[in-house]
mmCIF file of C-alpha atoms in Angstrom:
data_model
loop_
_atom_site.group_PDB
_atom_site.id
_atom_site.type_symbol
_atom_site.label_atom_id
_atom_site.label_comp_id
_atom_site.label_asym_id
_atom_site.label_seq_id
_atom_site.Cartn_x
_atom_site.Cartn_y
_atom_site.Cartn_z
ATOM 1 C CA UNK S 28 -16.745 24.674 -38.737
ATOM 2 C CA UNK S 29 -17.934 23.602 -42.172
ATOM 3 C CA UNK S 30 -14.694 21.721 -42.796
ATOM 4 C CA UNK S 31 -15.078 19.959 -39.457
ATOM 5 C CA UNK S 32 -18.599 18.833 -40.390
ATOM 6 C CA UNK S 33 -17.452 17.675 -43.831
ATOM 7 C CA UNK S 34 -14.527 15.718 -42.373
ATOM 8 C CA UNK S 35 -16.789 14.158 -39.728
ATOM 9 C CA UNK S 36 -19.283 13.114 -42.419
ATOM 10 C CA UNK S 37 -16.542 11.573 -44.574
ATOM 11 C CA UNK S 38 -15.078 9.794 -41.557
ATOM 12 C CA UNK S 39 -18.388 8.293 -40.354
ATOM 13 C CA UNK S 40 -20.310 7.787 -43.597
ATOM 14 C CA UNK S 41 -17.681 6.891 -46.178
ATOM 15 C CA UNK S 42 -18.664 3.230 -45.933
ATOM 16 C CA UNK S 43 -21.803 2.385 -47.998
ATOM 17 C CA UNK S 44 -22.766 -0.213 -45.385
ATOM 18 C CA UNK S 45 -23.039 2.564 -42.799
ATOM 19 C CA UNK S 46 -25.160 4.645 -45.150
ATOM 20 C CA UNK S 47 -27.486 1.670 -45.795
ATOM 21 C CA UNK S 48 -27.952 1.016 -42.080
ATOM 22 C CA UNK S 49 -28.607 4.720 -41.389
ATOM 23 C CA UNK S 50 -31.181 5.044 -44.175
ATOM 24 C CA UNK S 51 -32.948 1.844 -43.106
ATOM 25 C CA UNK S 52 -33.196 3.007 -39.475
ATOM 26 C CA UNK S 53 -34.351 6.486 -40.516
ATOM 27 C CA UNK S 54 -37.010 5.061 -42.830
ATOM 28 C CA UNK S 55 -38.240 2.658 -40.140
ATOM 29 C CA UNK S 56 -38.468 5.475 -37.605
ATOM 30 C CA UNK S 57 -40.441 7.710 -39.988
ATOM 31 C CA UNK S 58 -42.837 4.912 -40.915
ATOM 32 C CA UNK S 59 -43.510 4.056 -37.267
ATOM 33 C CA UNK S 60 -43.902 7.695 -36.290
ATOM 34 C CA UNK S 61 -46.359 8.693 -39.003
ATOM 35 C CA UNK S 62 -48.096 5.369 -39.694
ATOM 36 C CA UNK S 63 -47.602 3.516 -36.404
ATOM 37 C CA UNK S 64 -51.294 3.510 -35.445
ATOM 38 C CA UNK S 65 -52.325 2.174 -38.839
ATOM 39 C CA UNK S 66 -49.609 -0.476 -38.878
ATOM 40 C CA UNK S 67 -50.039 -1.554 -35.254
ATOM 41 C CA UNK S 68 -52.060 -4.732 -36.081
ATOM 42 C CA UNK S 69 -49.286 -5.756 -38.492
ATOM 43 C CA UNK S 70 -46.568 -5.024 -35.933
ATOM 44 C CA UNK S 71 -48.411 -7.011 -33.255
ATOM 45 C CA UNK S 72 -48.921 -9.870 -35.712
ATOM 46 C CA UNK S 73 -45.226 -9.925 -36.598
ATOM 47 C CA UNK S 74 -44.296 -9.953 -32.894
ATOM 48 C CA UNK S 75 -46.669 -12.849 -32.169
ATOM 49 C CA UNK S 76 -45.430 -14.786 -35.206
ATOM 50 C CA UNK S 77 -41.866 -14.171 -34.033
ATOM 51 C CA UNK S 78 -42.822 -15.509 -30.602
ATOM 52 C CA UNK S 79 -44.564 -18.625 -31.989
ATOM 53 C CA UNK S 80 -41.900 -19.476 -34.569
ATOM 54 C CA UNK S 81 -39.794 -21.681 -32.198
ATOM 55 C CA UNK S 82 -42.872 -23.815 -31.439
ATOM 56 C CA UNK S 83 -43.477 -24.295 -35.158
ATOM 57 C CA UNK S 84 -39.856 -25.309 -35.691
ATOM 58 C CA UNK S 85 -40.047 -27.643 -32.692
ATOM 59 C CA UNK S 86 -43.007 -29.508 -34.174
ATOM 60 C CA UNK S 87 -41.171 -29.643 -37.488
ATOM 61 C CA UNK S 88 -38.330 -31.485 -35.778
ATOM 62 C CA UNK S 89 -40.786 -34.295 -35.034
ATOM 63 C CA UNK S 90 -41.432 -34.814 -38.753
ATOM 64 C CA UNK S 91 -44.513 -32.634 -39.218
ATOM 65 C CA UNK S 92 -44.771 -30.433 -42.291
ATOM 66 C CA UNK S 93 -44.583 -26.654 -41.960
ATOM 67 C CA UNK S 94 -48.296 -26.215 -42.691
ATOM 68 C CA UNK S 95 -49.402 -28.820 -40.144
ATOM 69 C CA UNK S 96 -47.079 -27.380 -37.506
ATOM 70 C CA UNK S 97 -48.464 -23.879 -38.087
ATOM 71 C CA UNK S 98 -52.062 -25.112 -37.843
ATOM 72 C CA UNK S 99 -51.399 -26.958 -34.572
ATOM 73 C CA UNK S 100 -49.571 -24.017 -33.004
ATOM 74 C CA UNK S 101 -52.288 -21.555 -34.046
ATOM 75 C CA UNK S 102 -55.044 -23.788 -32.656
ATOM 76 C CA UNK S 103 -53.213 -24.087 -29.328
ATOM 77 C CA UNK S 104 -52.477 -20.349 -29.189
ATOM 78 C CA UNK S 105 -56.063 -19.389 -30.059
ATOM 79 C CA UNK S 106 -57.499 -21.855 -27.531
ATOM 80 C CA UNK S 107 -55.293 -20.609 -24.690
ATOM 81 C CA UNK S 108 -56.014 -16.966 -25.566
ATOM 82 C CA UNK S 109 -59.789 -17.500 -25.678
ATOM 83 C CA UNK S 110 -59.783 -19.479 -22.423
ATOM 84 C CA UNK S 111 -57.790 -16.735 -20.692
ATOM 85 C CA UNK S 112 -59.993 -13.934 -22.008
ATOM 86 C CA UNK S 113 -63.298 -15.678 -21.283
ATOM 87 C CA UNK S 114 -62.097 -16.742 -17.849
ATOM 88 C CA UNK S 115 -60.485 -13.519 -16.626
ATOM 89 C CA UNK S 116 -62.249 -10.708 -18.479
ATOM 90 C CA UNK S 117 -65.661 -11.110 -16.754
ATOM 91 C CA UNK S 118 -63.977 -11.199 -13.329
ATOM 92 C CA UNK S 119 -61.817 -8.186 -14.113
ATOM 93 C CA UNK S 120 -64.814 -6.226 -15.415
ATOM 94 C CA UNK S 121 -66.906 -7.089 -12.359
ATOM 95 C CA UNK S 122 -64.196 -6.155 -9.870
ATOM 96 C CA UNK S 123 -63.407 -2.940 -11.748
ATOM 97 C CA UNK S 124 -67.101 -1.937 -11.664
ATOM 98 C CA UNK S 125 -67.314 -2.726 -7.940
ATOM 99 C CA UNK S 126 -64.166 -0.737 -7.223
ATOM 100 C CA UNK S 127 -65.433 2.289 -9.169
ATOM 101 C CA UNK S 128 -68.768 2.115 -7.307
ATOM 102 C CA UNK S 129 -66.929 2.041 -3.985
ATOM 103 C CA UNK S 130 -64.697 5.025 -4.734
ATOM 104 C CA UNK S 131 -67.118 7.597 -3.182
ATOM 105 C CA UNK S 132 -67.167 5.695 0.128
ATOM 106 C CA UNK S 133 -63.368 5.496 0.049
ATOM 107 C CA UNK S 134 -63.151 9.233 -0.512
ATOM 108 C CA UNK S 135 -65.468 9.925 2.419
ATOM 109 C CA UNK S 136 -63.390 7.718 4.721
ATOM 110 C CA UNK S 137 -60.185 9.306 3.463
ATOM 111 C CA UNK S 138 -61.608 12.772 4.029
ATOM 112 C CA UNK S 139 -62.630 11.874 7.580
ATOM 113 C CA UNK S 140 -59.168 10.490 8.280
ATOM 114 C CA UNK S 141 -57.403 13.588 6.944
ATOM 115 C CA UNK S 142 -59.615 15.941 8.960
ATOM 116 C CA UNK S 143 -58.621 14.220 12.216
ATOM 117 C CA UNK S 144 -54.876 14.559 11.583
ATOM 118 C CA UNK S 145 -54.539 18.204 12.766
ATOM 119 C CA UNK S 146 -56.239 17.250 16.037
ATOM 120 C CA UNK S 147 -53.913 14.284 16.594
ATOM 121 C CA UNK S 148 -50.721 16.011 15.480
ATOM 122 C CA UNK S 149 -51.263 19.806 15.898
ATOM 123 C CA UNK S 150 -47.541 20.569 15.977
ATOM 124 C CA UNK S 151 -46.833 18.800 12.699
ATOM 125 C CA UNK S 152 -49.951 19.146 10.526
ATOM 126 C CA UNK S 153 -52.038 22.305 10.193
ATOM 127 C CA UNK S 154 -55.683 22.534 9.178
ATOM 128 C CA UNK S 155 -54.770 24.730 6.193
ATOM 129 C CA UNK S 156 -52.486 22.011 4.841
ATOM 130 C CA UNK S 157 -55.239 19.407 5.060
ATOM 131 C CA UNK S 158 -57.699 21.739 3.335
ATOM 132 C CA UNK S 159 -55.222 22.236 0.509
ATOM 133 C CA UNK S 160 -54.719 18.473 0.126
ATOM 134 C CA UNK S 161 -58.486 17.850 0.060
ATOM 135 C CA UNK S 162 -59.049 20.557 -2.557
ATOM 136 C CA UNK S 163 -56.256 19.151 -4.703
ATOM 137 C CA UNK S 164 -57.734 15.642 -4.494
ATOM 138 C CA UNK S 165 -61.163 16.964 -5.480
ATOM 139 C CA UNK S 166 -59.704 18.763 -8.491
ATOM 140 C CA UNK S 167 -57.901 15.636 -9.622
ATOM 141 C CA UNK S 168 -61.082 13.582 -9.231
ATOM 142 C CA UNK S 169 -62.968 16.027 -11.450
ATOM 143 C CA UNK S 170 -60.271 15.731 -14.117
ATOM 144 C CA UNK S 171 -60.313 11.942 -13.894
ATOM 145 C CA UNK S 172 -64.106 11.940 -14.200
ATOM 146 C CA UNK S 173 -63.918 14.098 -17.323
ATOM 147 C CA UNK S 174 -61.316 11.777 -18.803
ATOM 148 C CA UNK S 175 -63.460 8.710 -18.094
ATOM 149 C CA UNK S 176 -66.503 10.403 -19.617
ATOM 150 C CA UNK S 177 -64.577 11.316 -22.752
ATOM 151 C CA UNK S 178 -63.204 7.784 -23.002
ATOM 152 C CA UNK S 179 -66.688 6.306 -22.635
ATOM 153 C CA UNK S 180 -67.944 8.463 -25.528
ATOM 154 C CA UNK S 181 -65.212 7.009 -27.737
ATOM 155 C CA UNK S 182 -65.629 3.465 -26.410
ATOM 156 C CA UNK S 183 -67.907 2.313 -29.225
ATOM 157 C CA UNK S 184 -65.304 2.977 -31.905
ATOM 158 C CA UNK S 185 -62.622 1.437 -29.689
ATOM 159 C CA UNK S 186 -64.690 -1.720 -29.209
ATOM 160 C CA UNK S 187 -65.257 -2.007 -32.958
ATOM 161 C CA UNK S 188 -61.521 -1.561 -33.588
ATOM 162 C CA UNK S 189 -60.728 -4.180 -30.932
ATOM 163 C CA UNK S 190 -63.101 -6.692 -32.544
ATOM 164 C CA UNK S 191 -61.503 -6.068 -35.941
ATOM 165 C CA UNK S 192 -58.034 -6.568 -34.445
ATOM 166 C CA UNK S 193 -59.104 -9.804 -32.758
ATOM 167 C CA UNK S 194 -60.134 -11.116 -36.162
ATOM 168 C CA UNK S 195 -57.322 -9.733 -38.323
ATOM 169 C CA UNK S 196 -54.350 -10.382 -36.042
ATOM 170 C CA UNK S 197 -54.746 -14.213 -35.816
ATOM 171 C CA UNK S 198 -55.236 -14.396 -39.597
ATOM 172 C CA UNK S 199 -52.076 -12.367 -40.248
ATOM 173 C CA UNK S 200 -50.107 -14.393 -37.684
ATOM 174 C CA UNK S 201 -51.147 -17.590 -39.472
ATOM 175 C CA UNK S 202 -49.936 -16.358 -42.859
ATOM 176 C CA UNK S 203 -46.755 -14.833 -41.425
ATOM 177 C CA UNK S 204 -45.890 -18.265 -40.014
ATOM 178 C CA UNK S 205 -47.066 -20.249 -43.022
ATOM 179 C CA UNK S 206 -45.393 -18.126 -45.712
ATOM 180 C CA UNK S 207 -42.411 -16.920 -43.694
ATOM 181 C CA UNK S 208 -39.775 -18.041 -46.198
ATOM 182 C CA UNK S 209 -41.536 -16.465 -49.180
ATOM 183 C CA UNK S 210 -42.090 -13.179 -47.370
ATOM 184 C CA UNK S 211 -38.478 -13.021 -46.187
ATOM 185 C CA UNK S 212 -37.180 -13.561 -49.723
ATOM 186 C CA UNK S 213 -39.509 -10.850 -51.041
ATOM 187 C CA UNK S 214 -38.382 -8.409 -48.335
ATOM 188 C CA UNK S 215 -34.697 -8.973 -49.161
ATOM 189 C CA UNK S 216 -35.308 -7.712 -52.692
ATOM 190 C CA UNK S 217 -35.959 -4.220 -51.324
ATOM 191 C CA UNK S 218 -32.881 -4.123 -49.090
ATOM 192 C CA UNK S 219 -29.638 -2.539 -50.359
ATOM 193 C CA UNK S 220 -26.782 -4.833 -51.320
ATOM 194 C CA UNK S 221 -24.402 -3.076 -48.927
ATOM 195 C CA UNK S 222 -25.994 -4.567 -45.818
ATOM 196 C CA UNK S 223 -23.079 -5.976 -43.838
ATOM 197 C CA UNK S 224 -23.731 -3.791 -40.773
ATOM 198 C CA UNK S 225 -27.486 -4.313 -41.084
ATOM 199 C CA UNK S 226 -27.005 -8.093 -41.061
ATOM 200 C CA UNK S 227 -24.635 -7.831 -38.103
ATOM 201 C CA UNK S 228 -27.145 -5.807 -36.076
ATOM 202 C CA UNK S 229 -30.002 -8.096 -37.154
ATOM 203 C CA UNK S 230 -28.185 -11.241 -36.044
ATOM 204 C CA UNK S 231 -27.289 -9.672 -32.696
ATOM 205 C CA UNK S 232 -30.868 -8.562 -32.078
ATOM 206 C CA UNK S 233 -32.742 -11.657 -33.297
ATOM 207 C CA UNK S 234 -32.163 -13.943 -30.336
ATOM 208 C CA UNK S 235 -32.238 -11.143 -27.788
ATOM 209 C CA UNK S 236 -35.626 -9.816 -28.917
ATOM 210 C CA UNK S 237 -37.052 -13.325 -28.906
ATOM 211 C CA UNK S 238 -35.728 -13.942 -25.401
ATOM 212 C CA UNK S 239 -37.151 -10.635 -24.227
ATOM 213 C CA UNK S 240 -40.660 -11.109 -25.645
ATOM 214 C CA UNK S 241 -40.865 -14.699 -24.442
ATOM 215 C CA UNK S 242 -39.463 -13.829 -21.024
ATOM 216 C CA UNK S 243 -41.736 -10.819 -20.603
ATOM 217 C CA UNK S 244 -44.872 -12.852 -21.407
ATOM 218 C CA UNK S 245 -43.820 -15.566 -18.954
ATOM 219 C CA UNK S 246 -42.997 -12.947 -16.302
ATOM 220 C CA UNK S 247 -46.411 -11.276 -16.667
ATOM 221 C CA UNK S 248 -48.202 -14.621 -16.316
ATOM 222 C CA UNK S 249 -46.175 -15.812 -13.310
ATOM 223 C CA UNK S 250 -46.260 -12.537 -11.363
ATOM 224 C CA UNK S 251 -49.908 -11.900 -12.246
ATOM 225 C CA UNK S 252 -51.210 -15.305 -11.170
ATOM 226 C CA UNK S 253 -48.930 -15.416 -8.118
ATOM 227 C CA UNK S 254 -50.259 -12.021 -7.008
ATOM 228 C CA UNK S 255 -53.876 -13.054 -7.626
ATOM 229 C CA UNK S 256 -53.515 -16.229 -5.574
ATOM 230 C CA UNK S 257 -51.650 -14.433 -2.770
ATOM 231 C CA UNK S 258 -54.188 -11.612 -2.511
ATOM 232 C CA UNK S 259 -57.061 -14.108 -2.648
ATOM 233 C CA UNK S 260 -55.567 -16.269 0.129
ATOM 234 C CA UNK S 261 -55.084 -13.146 2.277
ATOM 235 C CA UNK S 262 -58.728 -12.160 1.591
ATOM 236 C CA UNK S 263 -57.799 -8.851 -0.011
ATOM 237 C CA UNK S 264 -60.691 -7.322 -1.920
ATOM 238 C CA UNK S 265 -60.403 -7.059 -5.727
ATOM 239 C CA UNK S 266 -57.690 -9.727 -5.680
ATOM 240 C CA UNK S 267 -58.103 -10.599 -9.377
ATOM 241 C CA UNK S 268 -57.972 -6.967 -10.512
ATOM 242 C CA UNK S 269 -55.010 -6.041 -8.312
ATOM 243 C CA UNK S 270 -53.153 -9.229 -9.278
ATOM 244 C CA UNK S 271 -53.631 -8.425 -12.964
ATOM 245 C CA UNK S 272 -52.330 -4.890 -12.381
ATOM 246 C CA UNK S 273 -49.260 -6.240 -10.598
ATOM 247 C CA UNK S 274 -48.632 -8.632 -13.494
ATOM 248 C CA UNK S 275 -48.949 -5.884 -16.107
ATOM 249 C CA UNK S 276 -46.748 -3.564 -14.059
ATOM 250 C CA UNK S 277 -43.650 -5.555 -15.060
ATOM 251 C CA UNK S 278 -44.031 -4.082 -18.549
ATOM 252 C CA UNK S 279 -42.557 -0.825 -17.264
ATOM 253 C CA UNK S 280 -39.321 -1.590 -15.373
ATOM 254 C CA UNK S 281 -38.917 0.170 -12.021
ATOM 255 C CA UNK S 282 -41.741 2.640 -12.657
ATOM 256 C CA UNK S 283 -44.514 0.037 -12.991
ATOM 257 C CA UNK S 284 -43.880 -1.586 -9.609
ATOM 258 C CA UNK S 285 -43.887 1.831 -7.929
ATOM 259 C CA UNK S 286 -47.143 2.949 -9.544
ATOM 260 C CA UNK S 287 -49.078 -0.268 -8.937
ATOM 261 C CA UNK S 288 -48.135 -0.186 -5.245
ATOM 262 C CA UNK S 289 -50.519 2.761 -4.764
ATOM 263 C CA UNK S 290 -53.816 0.894 -5.465
ATOM 264 C CA UNK S 291 -52.633 -2.143 -3.490
ATOM 265 C CA UNK S 292 -51.866 0.039 -0.446
ATOM 266 C CA UNK S 293 -55.091 2.063 -0.737
ATOM 267 C CA UNK S 294 -57.370 -0.980 -1.061
ATOM 268 C CA UNK S 295 -55.639 -2.647 1.884
ATOM 269 C CA UNK S 296 -55.892 0.474 4.041
ATOM 270 C CA UNK S 297 -59.579 1.059 3.303
ATOM 271 C CA UNK S 298 -60.344 -2.607 3.938
ATOM 272 C CA UNK S 299 -58.452 -3.131 7.200
ATOM 273 C CA UNK S 300 -56.791 0.114 8.241
ATOM 274 C CA UNK S 301 -53.413 -0.007 10.005
ATOM 275 C CA UNK S 302 -53.890 -3.583 11.251
ATOM 276 C CA UNK S 303 -51.800 -6.784 11.165
ATOM 277 C CA UNK S 304 -53.837 -7.984 8.157
ATOM 278 C CA UNK S 305 -52.711 -4.945 6.191
ATOM 279 C CA UNK S 306 -49.124 -5.656 7.236
ATOM 280 C CA UNK S 307 -49.387 -9.251 6.011
ATOM 281 C CA UNK S 308 -50.560 -8.068 2.592
ATOM 282 C CA UNK S 309 -47.723 -5.558 2.319
ATOM 283 C CA UNK S 310 -45.195 -8.189 3.395
ATOM 284 C CA UNK S 311 -46.501 -10.671 0.810
ATOM 285 C CA UNK S 312 -46.470 -7.981 -1.874
ATOM 286 C CA UNK S 313 -42.883 -7.057 -0.992
ATOM 287 C CA UNK S 314 -41.851 -10.730 -1.221
ATOM 288 C CA UNK S 315 -43.430 -10.975 -4.693
ATOM 289 C CA UNK S 316 -41.489 -7.907 -5.845
ATOM 290 C CA UNK S 317 -38.248 -9.286 -4.398
ATOM 291 C CA UNK S 318 -38.887 -12.646 -6.090
ATOM 292 C CA UNK S 319 -39.531 -10.892 -9.404
ATOM 293 C CA UNK S 320 -36.493 -8.616 -9.304
ATOM 294 C CA UNK S 321 -33.907 -10.962 -7.791
ATOM 295 C CA UNK S 322 -34.913 -14.440 -9.000
ATOM 296 C CA UNK S 323 -37.396 -14.415 -11.874
ATOM 297 C CA UNK S 324 -35.936 -11.579 -13.976
ATOM 298 C CA UNK S 325 -32.319 -12.872 -13.850
ATOM 299 C CA UNK S 326 -33.585 -16.370 -14.687
ATOM 300 C CA UNK S 327 -35.731 -15.304 -17.657
ATOM 301 C CA UNK S 328 -33.453 -12.604 -19.060
ATOM 302 C CA UNK S 329 -30.046 -14.143 -18.403
ATOM 303 C CA UNK S 330 -29.203 -13.992 -22.123
ATOM 304 C CA UNK S 331 -30.329 -10.396 -22.596
ATOM 305 C CA UNK S 332 -27.888 -7.547 -23.001
ATOM 306 C CA UNK S 333 -27.303 -5.725 -19.747
ATOM 307 C CA UNK S 334 -28.542 -2.143 -19.787
ATOM 308 C CA UNK S 335 -28.047 0.490 -17.129
ATOM 309 C CA UNK S 336 -31.255 1.315 -15.199
ATOM 310 C CA UNK S 337 -31.012 4.939 -16.309
ATOM 311 C CA UNK S 338 -30.835 3.799 -19.953
ATOM 312 C CA UNK S 339 -33.944 1.650 -19.437
ATOM 313 C CA UNK S 340 -35.911 4.503 -17.846
ATOM 314 C CA UNK S 341 -34.879 6.902 -20.628
ATOM 315 C CA UNK S 342 -35.925 4.308 -23.227
ATOM 316 C CA UNK S 343 -39.319 3.885 -21.535
ATOM 317 C CA UNK S 344 -39.866 7.665 -21.505
ATOM 318 C CA UNK S 345 -38.798 8.237 -25.113
ATOM 319 C CA UNK S 346 -40.369 5.235 -26.846
ATOM 320 C CA UNK S 347 -43.447 5.327 -24.628
ATOM 321 C CA UNK S 348 -43.971 8.958 -25.550
ATOM 322 C CA UNK S 349 -43.566 8.154 -29.241
ATOM 323 C CA UNK S 350 -45.618 4.958 -29.539
ATOM 324 C CA UNK S 351 -47.640 4.625 -26.334
ATOM 325 C CA UNK S 352 -48.202 1.188 -24.815
ATOM 326 C CA UNK S 353 -46.256 -0.717 -27.454
ATOM 327 C CA UNK S 354 -43.406 1.741 -27.160
ATOM 328 C CA UNK S 355 -43.247 0.931 -23.452
ATOM 329 C CA UNK S 356 -43.490 -2.815 -24.120
ATOM 330 C CA UNK S 357 -40.653 -2.771 -26.655
ATOM 331 C CA UNK S 358 -38.589 -0.122 -24.842
ATOM 332 C CA UNK S 359 -35.893 -2.562 -23.740
ATOM 333 C CA UNK S 360 -35.526 -4.276 -27.171
ATOM 334 C CA UNK S 361 -35.370 -0.863 -28.831
ATOM 335 C CA UNK S 362 -32.751 0.300 -26.331
ATOM 336 C CA UNK S 363 -30.834 -2.902 -27.005
ATOM 337 C CA UNK S 364 -31.110 -2.176 -30.736
ATOM 338 C CA UNK S 365 -29.592 1.263 -30.213
ATOM 339 C CA UNK S 366 -26.767 -0.318 -28.222
ATOM 340 C CA UNK S 367 -26.202 -2.947 -30.938
ATOM 341 C CA UNK S 368 -26.006 -0.233 -33.604
ATOM 342 C CA UNK S 369 -23.493 1.721 -31.512
ATOM 343 C CA UNK S 370 -21.386 -1.404 -31.018
ATOM 344 C CA UNK S 371 -21.491 -2.256 -34.735
ATOM 345 C CA UNK S 372 -20.807 1.296 -35.928
ATOM 346 C CA UNK S 373 -17.189 1.688 -37.093
ATOM 347 C CA UNK S 374 -15.186 4.296 -35.219
ATOM 348 C CA UNK S 375 -13.368 5.687 -38.231
ATOM 349 C CA UNK S 376 -12.775 5.301 -41.911
ATOM 350 C CA UNK S 377 -9.623 3.306 -41.153
ATOM 351 C CA UNK S 378 -11.637 0.756 -39.186
ATOM 352 C CA UNK S 379 -14.201 0.624 -41.990
ATOM 353 C CA UNK S 380 -11.498 -0.144 -44.551
ATOM 354 C CA UNK S 381 -10.040 -2.832 -42.303
ATOM 355 C CA UNK S 382 -13.441 -4.492 -41.909
ATOM 356 C CA UNK S 383 -14.070 -4.290 -45.665
ATOM 357 C CA UNK S 384 -10.687 -5.909 -46.364
ATOM 358 C CA UNK S 385 -11.407 -8.720 -43.894
ATOM 359 C CA UNK S 386 -14.811 -9.300 -45.447
ATOM 360 C CA UNK S 387 -13.293 -9.505 -48.927
ATOM 361 C CA UNK S 388 -10.551 -11.847 -47.708
#
């Protein structure tokens, strides 16, 4: 057994390039695991700078200097972000408050509806089953209320942290864009010289991560605003809030669309009941989901590496559990990174020697 392990280690890790890539990935994982919360503003800033870099280069192609291009891009980005926040946040807050205030009335109506089911369908539904469902719902509501109360007690520190992030992140994005070349040269000094596999994986991931981040932002905006307008035209209550939830649901492939369907269905049922209006809303919502999955996603992510749905769900579970929201957001790029590493990893020492000989030639 020991000999087998030793032979496997020599076969897979005899190339120093493989060792360098392994150590770099292990170090990155440990840093994110233990210091991820502290480094999150930096990670977000790097992601935004990565997203804005093509715009800076595009302005540079028109003859503008790097500094002027960065200033113009940052002004446009800050203006759009502030306009979106100041325009949507008050509406979202108001509709969320109204929805929370209306929850007791919804629960009363739902309770009345459930109580009548045993009378309408005595052969299918028993009174004991309905009582069990009602008790379960009440228990869950108590837990949710406790969670909301605990979150509200910590909201002051969260608001302060959010304000600090809103100030620090744009500043860091500006300097990441402005001094990109200098920072990249400084970072290379700390990388090992045997970095052939690392460079191969980095080149494969660069364009794909950019396409993913850009495509995901565009997808959120299109699906979110399309849902808001559709719900508003159909006179569905809380159209802005529900539309925003539908837009954000695309962050979690497959699971997000399933989860966000629940509030859309509940609001529609409590507003209209089982009426044609409710059917129109569900039909429109289904069309939006079909448009997103069959037209928009293939169009935006045509250059992305294809991943099996099971691999995507596993990536969402693992990285979301490790790093929360941002782990979910970057689940697909991280899964693609794992796939790129597997593709770049030599199968044997013979293959490693062949690649080294080709590189030297």
